[in-house]
Amino acid sequence: MKLDNAIVLVTGANRGLGEEFARQALARGARKVYAGARDPSTVALPGVVPVRLDINDAAQVRDAAAACADATLVINNAGIASPGSLLDEDSIAAMRRMMDTNVYGMLRVSQAFAPVLAANRGGAFLNVLSVASWISTPGLAAYAATKSAAWSVNNGLRIALKQQGTQVLGLHVGFVDTELTRGIDLPKLAPAEVVARAYAALEEGKSEVLIDELSQNVKRGLSQEPGIYLDVVQRPT
């Protein structure tokens, strides 16, 4: 799918990676960019159309689908992460909150906008996933579980939407330098680099894009014996 003349909706577009998706869509010639946010007043990027959109609110999602009925590309970017161990007392509650946004929210938006894209000659979904779809770490294990579920939903959507001609692109990446990863002392990619590579893959018609070397190495390691997912991935020092 080409960005030129596209009409784009980005969820979680008021900051970080979502804001960068919106910015680069405009720069690549998108005719209109809807910037979804729980509070539209927090959308500061010039040139976009702010849209009230809490992806956990079914009514707001339905309203957004009606208001953005001309959309040809939907970027499921909104997500949350809560650090902590699976053995923490509140880990189930924390995982439930993340599942609501990272999995059910993504699916809720996809269900609402699938008919919109069908009416607009197919279009595309770009779903922001993570290298955590395939590996776990002690402090982000619950988050990783939700991203594994999101990866499976992403693949199910691709199959379900194939007949209507909708491209579904899953984006896997390690840590990105945004507010979400503040306080994590590990190498991070710039949002601009992530978005540029994601849009290049979208325009090439791909179904999956592994943005960084970490994601590429982990994906290859899934079929190793022993599998790379059986322990914490060690980063070179």
GROMACS .gro file of C-alpha atoms in nm:
model
  237
    1MET     CA    1   0.000   0.000   0.000
    2LYS     CA    2   0.126   0.349  -0.085
    3LEU     CA    3   0.118   0.639   0.158
    4ASP     CA    4   0.073   0.895  -0.117
    5ASN     CA    5  -0.289   1.013  -0.110
    6ALA     CA    6  -0.375   0.768   0.170
    7ILE     CA    7  -0.614   0.854   0.451
    8VAL     CA    8  -0.458   0.736   0.775
    9LEU     CA    9  -0.583   0.676   1.129
   10VAL     CA   10  -0.318   0.636   1.400
   11THR     CA   11  -0.420   0.524   1.749
   12GLY     CA   12  -0.223   0.669   2.038
   13ALA     CA   13  -0.107   0.949   1.810
   14ASN     CA   14  -0.056   1.222   2.067
   15ARG     CA   15   0.303   1.125   2.153
   16GLY     CA   16   0.594   0.892   2.091
   17LEU     CA   17   0.578   0.641   1.810
   18GLY     CA   18   0.219   0.726   1.725
   19GLU     CA   19   0.298   1.092   1.674
   20GLU     CA   20   0.590   0.994   1.451
   21PHE     CA   21   0.364   0.769   1.243
   22ALA     CA   22   0.132   1.064   1.191
   23ARG     CA   23   0.417   1.306   1.111
   24GLN     CA   24   0.577   1.079   0.851
   25ALA     CA   25   0.241   0.993   0.694
   26LEU     CA   26   0.192   1.362   0.620
   27ALA     CA   27   0.549   1.393   0.492
   28ARG     CA   28   0.495   1.096   0.258
   29GLY     CA   29   0.191   1.253   0.097
   30ALA     CA   30  -0.106   1.124   0.295
   31ARG     CA   31  -0.415   1.324   0.203
   32LYS     CA   32  -0.548   1.320   0.560
   33VAL     CA   33  -0.423   1.188   0.894
   34TYR     CA   34  -0.658   1.123   1.184
   35ALA     CA   35  -0.474   1.135   1.519
   36GLY     CA   36  -0.655   0.920   1.772
   37ALA     CA   37  -0.610   0.998   2.142
   38ARG     CA   38  -0.808   0.958   2.463
   39ASP     CA   39  -0.788   1.337   2.500
   40PRO     CA   40  -0.781   1.506   2.156
   41SER     CA   41  -0.655   1.830   2.315
   42THR     CA   42  -0.319   1.658   2.371
   43VAL     CA   43  -0.264   1.621   1.995
   44ALA     CA   44  -0.019   1.897   1.906
   45LEU     CA   45   0.105   1.792   1.561
   46PRO     CA   46   0.005   2.047   1.294
   47GLY     CA   47  -0.190   1.919   0.996
   48VAL     CA   48  -0.365   1.622   1.156
   49VAL     CA   49  -0.731   1.579   1.252
   50PRO     CA   50  -0.761   1.498   1.624
   51VAL     CA   51  -1.010   1.222   1.706
   52ARG     CA   52  -1.133   1.121   2.050
   53LEU     CA   53  -1.044   0.754   2.069
   54ASP     CA   54  -0.998   0.539   2.377
   55ILE     CA   55  -0.954   0.196   2.220
   56ASN     CA   56  -1.097   0.035   2.535
   57ASP     CA   57  -1.424   0.223   2.491
   58ALA     CA   58  -1.646   0.039   2.242
   59ALA     CA   59  -1.869   0.342   2.185
   60GLN     CA   60  -1.573   0.568   2.106
   61VAL     CA   61  -1.433   0.309   1.866
   62ARG     CA   62  -1.768   0.289   1.685
   63ASP     CA   63  -1.789   0.668   1.670
   64ALA     CA   64  -1.434   0.688   1.532
   65ALA     CA   65  -1.515   0.436   1.259
   66ALA     CA   66  -1.812   0.649   1.157
   67ALA     CA   67  -1.616   0.975   1.172
   68CYS     CA   68  -1.320   0.829   0.982
   69ALA     CA   69  -1.521   0.636   0.723
   70ASP     CA   70  -1.280   0.741   0.448
   71ALA     CA   71  -0.976   0.577   0.612
   72THR     CA   72  -0.758   0.355   0.395
   73LEU     CA   73  -0.483   0.279   0.650
   74VAL     CA   74  -0.530   0.207   1.021
   75ILE     CA   75  -0.224   0.195   1.244
   76ASN     CA   76  -0.287   0.008   1.568
   77ASN     CA   77  -0.015   0.178   1.771
   78ALA     CA   78  -0.174   0.240   2.112
   79GLY     CA   79  -0.031   0.018   2.383
   80ILE     CA   80   0.072   0.012   2.747
   81ALA     CA   81   0.343  -0.163   2.949
   82SER     CA   82   0.359  -0.219   3.324
   83PRO     CA   83   0.686  -0.356   3.461
   84GLY     CA   84   0.685  -0.627   3.724
   85SER     CA   85   0.730  -0.997   3.791
   86LEU     CA   86   0.467  -1.258   3.710
   87LEU     CA   87   0.496  -1.359   4.075
   88ASP     CA   88   0.397  -1.015   4.204
   89GLU     CA   89   0.070  -1.006   4.395
   90ASP     CA   90  -0.087  -0.767   4.144
   91SER     CA   91   0.049  -0.934   3.829
   92ILE     CA   92  -0.287  -1.071   3.716
   93ALA     CA   93  -0.452  -0.730   3.746
   94ALA     CA   94  -0.161  -0.570   3.562
   95MET     CA   95  -0.178  -0.829   3.285
   96ARG     CA   96  -0.552  -0.779   3.254
   97ARG     CA   97  -0.504  -0.405   3.202
   98MET     CA   98  -0.242  -0.467   2.936
   99MET     CA   99  -0.452  -0.733   2.764
  100ASP     CA  100  -0.743  -0.489   2.749
  101THR     CA  101  -0.534  -0.238   2.554
  102ASN     CA  102  -0.266  -0.439   2.374
  103VAL     CA  103  -0.493  -0.721   2.256
  104TYR     CA  104  -0.864  -0.647   2.293
  105GLY     CA  105  -0.819  -0.281   2.206
  106MET     CA  106  -0.631  -0.367   1.889
  107LEU     CA  107  -0.896  -0.623   1.796
  108ARG     CA  108  -1.182  -0.383   1.877
  109VAL     CA  109  -1.038  -0.120   1.643
  110SER     CA  110  -0.972  -0.380   1.374
  111GLN     CA  111  -1.327  -0.515   1.390
  112ALA     CA  112  -1.472  -0.165   1.362
  113PHE     CA  113  -1.250  -0.055   1.075
  114ALA     CA  114  -1.243  -0.376   0.869
  115PRO     CA  115  -1.570  -0.282   0.692
  116VAL     CA  116  -1.438   0.072   0.642
  117LEU     CA  117  -1.127  -0.058   0.466
  118ALA     CA  118  -1.335  -0.303   0.263
  119ALA     CA  119  -1.551  -0.016   0.141
  120ASN     CA  120  -1.236   0.178   0.049
  121ARG     CA  121  -1.083  -0.088  -0.177
  122GLY     CA  122  -0.907  -0.293   0.088
  123GLY     CA  123  -0.650  -0.066   0.244
  124ALA     CA  124  -0.426  -0.187   0.525
  125PHE     CA  125  -0.374  -0.238   0.895
  126LEU     CA  126  -0.031  -0.179   1.044
  127ASN     CA  127  -0.012  -0.342   1.387
  128VAL     CA  128   0.268  -0.243   1.625
  129LEU     CA  129   0.391  -0.558   1.798
  130SER     CA  130   0.726  -0.626   1.968
  131VAL     CA  131   1.023  -0.857   1.992
  132ALA     CA  132   0.849  -0.944   2.320
  133SER     CA  133   0.598  -1.136   2.108
  134TRP     CA  134   0.862  -1.413   2.104
  135ILE     CA  135   1.075  -1.374   2.419
  136SER     CA  136   1.023  -1.287   2.783
  137THR     CA  137   1.223  -1.097   3.043
  138PRO     CA  138   1.178  -1.105   3.421
  139GLY     CA  139   1.051  -0.748   3.450
  140LEU     CA  140   0.826  -0.748   3.143
  141ALA     CA  141   0.687  -1.101   3.139
  142ALA     CA  142   0.321  -0.998   3.162
  143TYR     CA  143   0.370  -0.743   2.885
  144ALA     CA  144   0.539  -1.011   2.673
  145ALA     CA  145   0.241  -1.240   2.723
  146THR     CA  146   0.007  -0.971   2.589
  147LYS     CA  147   0.231  -0.909   2.288
  148SER     CA  148   0.240  -1.282   2.213
  149ALA     CA  149  -0.140  -1.275   2.212
  150ALA     CA  150  -0.139  -0.963   1.994
  151TRP     CA  151   0.092  -1.134   1.744
  152SER     CA  152  -0.152  -1.426   1.720
  153VAL     CA  153  -0.446  -1.187   1.674
  154ASN     CA  154  -0.248  -1.003   1.407
  155ASN     CA  155  -0.193  -1.327   1.217
  156GLY     CA  156  -0.559  -1.424   1.254
  157LEU     CA  157  -0.668  -1.087   1.118
  158ARG     CA  158  -0.438  -1.126   0.818
  159ILE     CA  159  -0.607  -1.453   0.729
  160ALA     CA  160  -0.958  -1.321   0.795
  161LEU     CA  161  -0.905  -1.007   0.586
  162LYS     CA  162  -0.723  -1.162   0.293
  163GLN     CA  163  -1.040  -1.214   0.091
  164GLN     CA  164  -1.135  -0.845   0.109
  165GLY     CA  165  -0.788  -0.745  -0.008
  166THR     CA  166  -0.673  -0.578   0.314
  167GLN     CA  167  -0.298  -0.588   0.382
  168VAL     CA  168  -0.206  -0.665   0.743
  169LEU     CA  169   0.149  -0.574   0.843
  170GLY     CA  170   0.290  -0.683   1.179
  171LEU     CA  171   0.577  -0.470   1.311
  172HIS     CA  172   0.828  -0.627   1.550
  173VAL     CA  173   1.087  -0.412   1.724
  174GLY     CA  174   1.291  -0.399   2.044
  175PHE     CA  175   1.306  -0.091   2.263
  176VAL     CA  176   1.211   0.241   2.105
  177ASP     CA  177   1.314   0.572   2.262
  178THR     CA  178   0.973   0.693   2.380
  179GLU     CA  179   0.803   0.777   2.707
  180LEU     CA  180   0.693   0.412   2.732
  181THR     CA  181   1.055   0.298   2.774
  182ARG     CA  182   1.172   0.582   2.997
  183GLY     CA  183   1.381   0.438   3.279
  184ILE     CA  184   1.490   0.129   3.083
  185ASP     CA  185   1.868   0.142   3.053
  186LEU     CA  186   1.911  -0.047   2.726
  187PRO     CA  187   1.988   0.051   2.366
  188LYS     CA  188   1.687   0.211   2.197
  189LEU     CA  189   1.595   0.301   1.842
  190ALA     CA  190   1.478   0.647   1.740
  191PRO     CA  191   1.104   0.658   1.655
  192ALA     CA  192   1.182   0.817   1.318
  193GLU     CA  193   1.393   0.517   1.216
  194VAL     CA  194   1.127   0.267   1.324
  195VAL     CA  195   0.849   0.445   1.136
  196ALA     CA  196   1.054   0.493   0.820
  197ARG     CA  197   1.131   0.120   0.803
  198ALA     CA  198   0.772   0.029   0.882
  199TYR     CA  199   0.633   0.248   0.606
  200ALA     CA  200   0.889   0.113   0.359
  201ALA     CA  201   0.770  -0.242   0.436
  202LEU     CA  202   0.407  -0.134   0.404
  203GLU     CA  203   0.469   0.017   0.060
  204GLU     CA  204   0.651  -0.301  -0.045
  205GLY     CA  205   0.337  -0.503   0.037
  206LYS     CA  206   0.498  -0.704   0.318
  207SER     CA  207   0.312  -0.891   0.590
  208GLU     CA  208   0.583  -0.866   0.855
  209VAL     CA  209   0.871  -0.629   0.926
  210LEU     CA  210   1.152  -0.692   1.176
  211ILE     CA  211   1.283  -0.344   1.240
  212ASP     CA  212   1.605  -0.407   1.428
  213GLU     CA  213   1.884  -0.663   1.454
  214LEU     CA  214   1.752  -0.788   1.787
  215SER     CA  215   1.414  -0.878   1.640
  216GLN     CA  216   1.579  -1.043   1.340
  217ASN     CA  217   1.810  -1.251   1.560
  218VAL     CA  218   1.531  -1.355   1.793
  219LYS     CA  219   1.305  -1.460   1.505
  220ARG     CA  220   1.584  -1.679   1.366
  221GLY     CA  221   1.646  -1.821   1.712
  222LEU     CA  222   1.292  -1.953   1.751
  223SER     CA  223   1.382  -2.266   1.553
  224GLN     CA  224   1.714  -2.327   1.725
  225GLU     CA  225   1.772  -2.612   1.967
  226PRO     CA  226   1.738  -2.509   2.240
  227GLY     CA  227   1.497  -2.235   2.134
  228ILE     CA  228   1.603  -1.880   2.211
  229TYR     CA  229   1.278  -1.825   2.402
  230LEU     CA  230   1.374  -2.081   2.670
  231ASP     CA  231   1.588  -1.829   2.857
  232VAL     CA  232   1.650  -1.457   2.885
  233VAL     CA  233   1.810  -1.325   2.569
  234GLN     CA  234   2.164  -1.211   2.644
  235ARG     CA  235   2.271  -0.885   2.485
  236PRO     CA  236   2.637  -0.843   2.389
  237THR     CA  237   2.836  -0.620   2.625
   0.00000   0.00000   0.00000
